[in-house]
Short mmCIF file of C-alpha atoms in Angstrom, two decimals:
data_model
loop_
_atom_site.label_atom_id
_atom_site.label_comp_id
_atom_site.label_asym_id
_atom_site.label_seq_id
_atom_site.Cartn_x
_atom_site.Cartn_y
_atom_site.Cartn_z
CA UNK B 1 149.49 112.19 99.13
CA UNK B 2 146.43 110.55 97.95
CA UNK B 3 145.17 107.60 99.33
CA UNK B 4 142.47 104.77 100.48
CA UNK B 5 142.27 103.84 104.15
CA UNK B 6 140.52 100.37 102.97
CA UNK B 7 137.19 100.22 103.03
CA UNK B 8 133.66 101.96 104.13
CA UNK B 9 130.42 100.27 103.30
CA UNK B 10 128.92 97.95 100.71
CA UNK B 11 125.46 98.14 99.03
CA UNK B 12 123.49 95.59 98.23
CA UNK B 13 119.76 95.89 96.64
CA UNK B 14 117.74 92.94 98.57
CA UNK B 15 114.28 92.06 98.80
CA UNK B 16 111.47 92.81 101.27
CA UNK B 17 112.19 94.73 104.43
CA UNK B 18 111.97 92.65 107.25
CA UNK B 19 113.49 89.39 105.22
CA UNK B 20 116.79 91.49 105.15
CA UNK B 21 116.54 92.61 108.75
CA UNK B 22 115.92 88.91 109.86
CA UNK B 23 119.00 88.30 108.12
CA UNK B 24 121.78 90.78 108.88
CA UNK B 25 120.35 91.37 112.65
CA UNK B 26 118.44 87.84 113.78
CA UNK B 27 121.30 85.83 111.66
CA UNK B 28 124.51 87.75 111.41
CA UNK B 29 124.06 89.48 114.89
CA UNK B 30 124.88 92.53 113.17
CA UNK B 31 123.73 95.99 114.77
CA UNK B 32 121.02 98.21 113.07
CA UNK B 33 122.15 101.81 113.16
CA UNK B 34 119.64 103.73 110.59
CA UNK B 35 116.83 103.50 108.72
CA UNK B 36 116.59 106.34 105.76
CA UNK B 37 115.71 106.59 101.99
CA UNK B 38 117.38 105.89 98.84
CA UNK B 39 118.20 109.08 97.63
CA UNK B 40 118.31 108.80 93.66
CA UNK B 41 115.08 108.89 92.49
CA UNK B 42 111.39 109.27 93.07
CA UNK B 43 110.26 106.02 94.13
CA UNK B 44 110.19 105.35 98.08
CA UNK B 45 112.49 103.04 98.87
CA UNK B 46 114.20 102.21 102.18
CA UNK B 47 117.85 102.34 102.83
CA UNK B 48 118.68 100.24 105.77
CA UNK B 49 122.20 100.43 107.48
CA UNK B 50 124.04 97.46 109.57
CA UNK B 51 127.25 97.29 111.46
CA UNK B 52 129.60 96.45 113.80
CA UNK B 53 129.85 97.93 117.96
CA UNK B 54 131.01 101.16 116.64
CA UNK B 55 129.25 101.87 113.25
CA UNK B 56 133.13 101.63 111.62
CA UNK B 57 133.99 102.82 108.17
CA UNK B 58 134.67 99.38 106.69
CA UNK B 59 132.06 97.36 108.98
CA UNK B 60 128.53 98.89 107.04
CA UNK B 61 126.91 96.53 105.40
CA UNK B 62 123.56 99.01 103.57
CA UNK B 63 120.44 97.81 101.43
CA UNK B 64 117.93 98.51 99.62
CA UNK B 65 114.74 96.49 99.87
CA UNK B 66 113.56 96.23 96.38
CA UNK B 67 110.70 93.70 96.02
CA UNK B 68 108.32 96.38 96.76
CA UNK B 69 109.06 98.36 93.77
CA UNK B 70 109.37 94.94 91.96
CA UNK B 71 112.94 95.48 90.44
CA UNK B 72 114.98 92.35 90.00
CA UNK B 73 118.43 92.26 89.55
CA UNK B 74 120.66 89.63 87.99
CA UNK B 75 123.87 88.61 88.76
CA UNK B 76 126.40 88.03 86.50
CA UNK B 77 130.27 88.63 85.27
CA UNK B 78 131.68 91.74 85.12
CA UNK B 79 129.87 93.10 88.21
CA UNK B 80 130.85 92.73 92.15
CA UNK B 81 129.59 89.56 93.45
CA UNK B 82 130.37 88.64 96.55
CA UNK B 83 130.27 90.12 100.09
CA UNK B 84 133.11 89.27 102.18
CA UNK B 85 132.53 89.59 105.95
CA UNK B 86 135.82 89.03 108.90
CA UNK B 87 135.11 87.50 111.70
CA UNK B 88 137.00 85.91 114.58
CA UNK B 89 139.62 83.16 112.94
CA UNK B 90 138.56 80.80 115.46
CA UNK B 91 135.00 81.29 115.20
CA UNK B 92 133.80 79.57 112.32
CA UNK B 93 132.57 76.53 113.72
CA UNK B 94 130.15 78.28 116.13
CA UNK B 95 129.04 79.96 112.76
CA UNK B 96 128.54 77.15 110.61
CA UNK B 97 126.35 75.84 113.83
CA UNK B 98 124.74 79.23 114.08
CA UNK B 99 123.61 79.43 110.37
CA UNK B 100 122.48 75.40 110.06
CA UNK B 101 120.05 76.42 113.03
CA UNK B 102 118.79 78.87 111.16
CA UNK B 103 117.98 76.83 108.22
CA UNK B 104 120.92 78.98 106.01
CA UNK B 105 123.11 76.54 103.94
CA UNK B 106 126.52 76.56 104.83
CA UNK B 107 129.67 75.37 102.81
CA UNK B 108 132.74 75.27 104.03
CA UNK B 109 135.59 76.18 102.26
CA UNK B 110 139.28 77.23 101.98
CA UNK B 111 140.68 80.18 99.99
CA UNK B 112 143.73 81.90 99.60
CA UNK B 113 145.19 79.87 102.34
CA UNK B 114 142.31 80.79 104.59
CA UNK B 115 139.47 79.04 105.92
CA UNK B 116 136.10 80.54 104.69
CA UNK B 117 132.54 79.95 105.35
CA UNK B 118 130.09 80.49 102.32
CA UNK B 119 126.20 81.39 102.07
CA UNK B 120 124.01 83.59 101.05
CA UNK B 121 121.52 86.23 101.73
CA UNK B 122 117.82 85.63 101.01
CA UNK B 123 117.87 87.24 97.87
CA UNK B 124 120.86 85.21 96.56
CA UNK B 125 123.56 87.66 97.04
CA UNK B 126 126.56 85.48 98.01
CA UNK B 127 128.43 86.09 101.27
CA UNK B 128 131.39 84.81 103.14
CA UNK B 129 132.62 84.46 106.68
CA UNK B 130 136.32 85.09 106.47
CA UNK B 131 138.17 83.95 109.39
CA UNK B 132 140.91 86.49 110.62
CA UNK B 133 143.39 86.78 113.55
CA UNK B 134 144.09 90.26 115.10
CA UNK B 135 141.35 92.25 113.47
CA UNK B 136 141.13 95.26 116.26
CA UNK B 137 137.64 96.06 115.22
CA UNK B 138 134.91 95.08 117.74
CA UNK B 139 132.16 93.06 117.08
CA UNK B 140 128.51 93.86 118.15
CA UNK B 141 127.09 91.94 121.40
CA UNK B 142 123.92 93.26 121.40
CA UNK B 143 122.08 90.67 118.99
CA UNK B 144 123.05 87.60 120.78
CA UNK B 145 126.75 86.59 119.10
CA UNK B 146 129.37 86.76 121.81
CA UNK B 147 132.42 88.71 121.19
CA UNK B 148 134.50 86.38 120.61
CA UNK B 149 132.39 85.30 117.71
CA UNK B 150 130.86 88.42 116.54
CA UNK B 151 131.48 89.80 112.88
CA UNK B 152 134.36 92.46 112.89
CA UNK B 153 133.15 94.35 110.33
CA UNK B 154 133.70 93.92 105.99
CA UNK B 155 136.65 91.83 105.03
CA UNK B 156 136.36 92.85 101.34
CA UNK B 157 134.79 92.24 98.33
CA UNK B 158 134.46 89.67 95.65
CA UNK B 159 134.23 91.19 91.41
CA UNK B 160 133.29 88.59 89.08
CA UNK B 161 135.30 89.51 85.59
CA UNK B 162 135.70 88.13 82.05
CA UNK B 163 139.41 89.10 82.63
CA UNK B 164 141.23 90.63 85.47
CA UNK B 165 143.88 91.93 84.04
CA UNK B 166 142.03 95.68 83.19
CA UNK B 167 141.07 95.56 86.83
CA UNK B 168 144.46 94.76 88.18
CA UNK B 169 146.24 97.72 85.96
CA UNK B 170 143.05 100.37 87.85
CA UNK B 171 143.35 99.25 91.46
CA UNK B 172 146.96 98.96 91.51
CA UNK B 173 147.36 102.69 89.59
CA UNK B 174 144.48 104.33 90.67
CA UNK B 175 143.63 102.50 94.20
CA UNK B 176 146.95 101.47 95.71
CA UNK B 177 146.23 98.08 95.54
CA UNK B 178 148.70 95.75 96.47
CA UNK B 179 149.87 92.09 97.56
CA UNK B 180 148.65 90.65 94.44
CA UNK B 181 148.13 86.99 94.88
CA UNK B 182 146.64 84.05 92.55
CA UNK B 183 145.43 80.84 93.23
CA UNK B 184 143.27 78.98 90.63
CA UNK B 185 140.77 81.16 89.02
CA UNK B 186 140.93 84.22 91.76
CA UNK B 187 143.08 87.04 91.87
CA UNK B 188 143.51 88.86 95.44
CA UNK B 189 144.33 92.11 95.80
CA UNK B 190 145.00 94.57 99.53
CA UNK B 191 144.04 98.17 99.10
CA UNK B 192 145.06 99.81 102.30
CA UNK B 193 145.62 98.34 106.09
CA UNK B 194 144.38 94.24 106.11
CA UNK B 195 141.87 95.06 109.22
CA UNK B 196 140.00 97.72 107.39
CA UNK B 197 138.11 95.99 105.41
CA UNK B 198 140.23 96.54 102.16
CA UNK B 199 140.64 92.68 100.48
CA UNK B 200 139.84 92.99 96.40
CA UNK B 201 139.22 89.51 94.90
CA UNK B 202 138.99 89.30 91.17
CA UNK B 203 137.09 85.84 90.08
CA UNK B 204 137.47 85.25 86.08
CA UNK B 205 134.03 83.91 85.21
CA UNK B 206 133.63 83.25 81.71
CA UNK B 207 130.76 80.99 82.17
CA UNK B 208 128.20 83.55 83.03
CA UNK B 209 126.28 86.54 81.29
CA UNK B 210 127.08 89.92 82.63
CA UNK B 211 125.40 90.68 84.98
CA UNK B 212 122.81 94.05 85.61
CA UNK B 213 124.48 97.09 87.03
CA UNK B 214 121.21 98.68 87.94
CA UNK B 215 119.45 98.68 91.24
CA UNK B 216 117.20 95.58 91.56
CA UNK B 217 116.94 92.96 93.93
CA UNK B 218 119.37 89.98 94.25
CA UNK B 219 122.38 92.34 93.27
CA UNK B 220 125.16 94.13 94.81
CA UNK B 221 124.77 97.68 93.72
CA UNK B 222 128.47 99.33 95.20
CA UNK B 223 131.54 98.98 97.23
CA UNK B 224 132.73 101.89 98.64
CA UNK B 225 135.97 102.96 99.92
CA UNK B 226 137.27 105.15 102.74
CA UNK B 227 138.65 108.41 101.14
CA UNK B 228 138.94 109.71 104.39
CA UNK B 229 139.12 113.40 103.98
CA UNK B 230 137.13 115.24 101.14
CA UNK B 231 140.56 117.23 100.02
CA UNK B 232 142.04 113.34 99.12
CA UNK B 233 138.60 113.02 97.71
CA UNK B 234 138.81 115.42 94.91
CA UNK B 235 142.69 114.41 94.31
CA UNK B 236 141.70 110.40 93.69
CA UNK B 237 138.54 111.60 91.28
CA UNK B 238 141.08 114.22 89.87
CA UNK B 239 143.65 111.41 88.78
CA UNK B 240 141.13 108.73 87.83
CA UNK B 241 139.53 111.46 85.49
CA UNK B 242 142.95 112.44 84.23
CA UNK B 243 143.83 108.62 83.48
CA UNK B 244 140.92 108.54 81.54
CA UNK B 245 138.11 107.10 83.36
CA UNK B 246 135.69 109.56 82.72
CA UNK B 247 132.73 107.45 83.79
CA UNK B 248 132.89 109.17 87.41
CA UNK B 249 130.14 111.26 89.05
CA UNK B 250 130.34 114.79 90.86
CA UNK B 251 130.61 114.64 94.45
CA UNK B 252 127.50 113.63 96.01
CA UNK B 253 125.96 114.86 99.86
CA UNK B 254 124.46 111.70 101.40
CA UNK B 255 124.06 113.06 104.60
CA UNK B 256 126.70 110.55 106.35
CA UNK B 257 129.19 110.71 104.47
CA UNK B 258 130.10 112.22 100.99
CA UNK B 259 130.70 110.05 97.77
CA UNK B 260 131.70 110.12 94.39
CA UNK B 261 130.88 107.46 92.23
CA UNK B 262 133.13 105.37 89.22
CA UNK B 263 132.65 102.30 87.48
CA UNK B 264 135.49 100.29 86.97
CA UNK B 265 136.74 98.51 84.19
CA UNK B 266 135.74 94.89 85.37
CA UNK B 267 132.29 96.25 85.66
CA UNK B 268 131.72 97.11 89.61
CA UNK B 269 130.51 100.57 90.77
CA UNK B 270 132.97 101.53 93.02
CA UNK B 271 132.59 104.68 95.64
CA UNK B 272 134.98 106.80 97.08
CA UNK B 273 133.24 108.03 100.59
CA UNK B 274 133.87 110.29 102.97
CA UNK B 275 132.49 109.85 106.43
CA UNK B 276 130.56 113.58 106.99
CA UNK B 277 132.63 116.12 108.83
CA UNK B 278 129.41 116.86 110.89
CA UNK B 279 128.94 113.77 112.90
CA UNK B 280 128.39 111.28 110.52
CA UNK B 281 125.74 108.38 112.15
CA UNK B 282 125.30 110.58 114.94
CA UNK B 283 124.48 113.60 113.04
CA UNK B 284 120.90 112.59 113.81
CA UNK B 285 120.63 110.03 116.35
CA UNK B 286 123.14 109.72 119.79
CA UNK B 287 125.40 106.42 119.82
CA UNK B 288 123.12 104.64 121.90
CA UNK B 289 119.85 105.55 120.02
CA UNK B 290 121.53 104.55 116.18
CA UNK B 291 118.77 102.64 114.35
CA UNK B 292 115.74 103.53 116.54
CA UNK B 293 113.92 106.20 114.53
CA UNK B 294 113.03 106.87 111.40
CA UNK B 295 115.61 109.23 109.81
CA UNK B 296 114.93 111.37 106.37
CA UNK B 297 117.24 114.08 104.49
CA UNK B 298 115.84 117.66 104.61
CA UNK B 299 114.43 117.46 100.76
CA UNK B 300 112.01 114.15 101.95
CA UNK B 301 110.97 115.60 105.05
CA UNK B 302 107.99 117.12 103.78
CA UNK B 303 106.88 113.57 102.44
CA UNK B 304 107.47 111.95 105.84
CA UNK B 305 103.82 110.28 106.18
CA UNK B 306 103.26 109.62 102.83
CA UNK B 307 106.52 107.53 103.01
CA UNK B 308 105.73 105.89 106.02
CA UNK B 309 102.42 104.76 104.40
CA UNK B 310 103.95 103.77 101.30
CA UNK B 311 106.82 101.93 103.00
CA UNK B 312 106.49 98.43 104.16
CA UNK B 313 106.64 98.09 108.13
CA UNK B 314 109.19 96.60 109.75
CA UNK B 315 110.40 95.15 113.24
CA UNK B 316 113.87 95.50 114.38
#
């Protein structure tokens, strides 16, 4: 039977390099496990990869550093918004200390019942620090958070929409999304197990313009969900097709994992991934060595110093 075992990894498209490496591994504490290439297209671009102890599907945060190529984004409605990350319920004080030291303003705030802590990235891409109790996914020690504060991995995501109720009627039919919840203007939807990463909040936003649903800086460019095996794979993209949401890609070989692409009604590019059957991470690099060399697909190899000269440098 088909199905979505939560989530597997957000994309974001950020600015320079090191800026979003200062951020997700000097601020968040969050472990670097690869540096690779965007694969669409001909301009060099990094693809950076963070996570949790393990390298979890549902704790990647991913990013593309666009000020290099100069491509700005612009966030809007109708487009995913905001990054929600779980952490420790009874953390969130040692966070809003952590951040303020780090010059990163903090708000704090409660939604859905559920204390919240709200920033942003560099760029402008708006996060929050969702505090959970029970979340079985360990947090990485390694850049200086303790474990009892340490980011579990992605707690969901946040889609800014004219009007939820198209979205509602697609992850309820096509996503088994569940739970449904309101309060004020947000709509809150589960799509498989609460600890994996799988929250879906739907924010009406009138107010803005839509926003760009191309790569460029300042912008969240996907949310991706755990398909788990390629077989349920094909049987969501089969159904969503059937439905009538034809705006869905073939299946796509990104080395760690395998993805198929849709846009959803309320405007976010949603992917359906499946971690690769051949190691995944650690196709390439041994758990203990994730992050620490630079890692191309087979087509770019050929272009390995050119990229490396084109590429901005950057300290982990």
């Amino acid at each position: 039977m088909a199905h979505l075992d939560g989530s597997h990894h957000v994309t974001l498209s950020v600015g320079p390099a090191q800026e979003d490496v200062d951020f997700h591994v000097g601020t968040l504490g969050m472990r670097f496990i690869k540096r690779t290439v965007l694969f669409d297209g001909s301009t060099p671009i990094y693809h950076l990869y963070y996570s949790n102890a393990a390298g979890d599907p549902s704790a990647v945060v991913t990013t593309f550093p666009f000020r290099q190529a100069g491509l700005l984004g612009r966030r809007g409605t109708n487009q995913a918004r905001e990054v929600l990350l779980a952490v420790p319920a009874g953390s969130l004080d040692y966070w809003s200390a952590r951040l303020t030291e780090r010059h990163v303003d903090v708000a704090d705030a409660e939604v859905l019942g559920r204390r919240r802590l709200l920033l942003r990235h560099p760029c402008g891409v708006e996060y929050a620090l969702v505090g959970v109790d029970g979340d079985p996914r360990a947090g990485w020690t390694g850049g200086g958070v303790p474990a009892e504060h340490a980011i579990h991995g992605i707690h969901g995501v946040g889609v800014h929409v004219a009007n939820p109720e198209n979205m509602v009627e697609f992850t309820a039919q096509h996503m088994f999304a569940k739970d449904l919840v309101e309060e004020g203007d947000r709509v809150a939807l589960q799509i498989g197990a609460a600890d994996r990463g799988g929250a879906v909040e739907l924010v009406v936003n009138r107010t803005d313009d839509p926003g760009t649903w191309r790569y460029g800086e300042g912008t969240i460019h996907h949310f991706a969900w755990n398909a788990e095996t390629l077989q349920n794979q094909d049987e969501l993209k089969f159904a969503i097709e059937g439905a009538g949401y034809t705006d869905i890609s073939e299946l796509k070989d990104r080395k760690y994992f395998k993805s198929v692409y849709v846009r959803s009604p309320g405007g976010a590019l949603f992917e359906l991934a499946v971690t690769h059957p051949e190691g995944g991470w650690t196709c390439d690099e041994s758990p203990k060595e994730l992050g620490s060399a630079f890692q191309l697909p087979e087509q770019f190899e050929s272009r390995r110093v050119e990229l490396l000269d084109q590429l901005e440098p950057i300290d982990i």
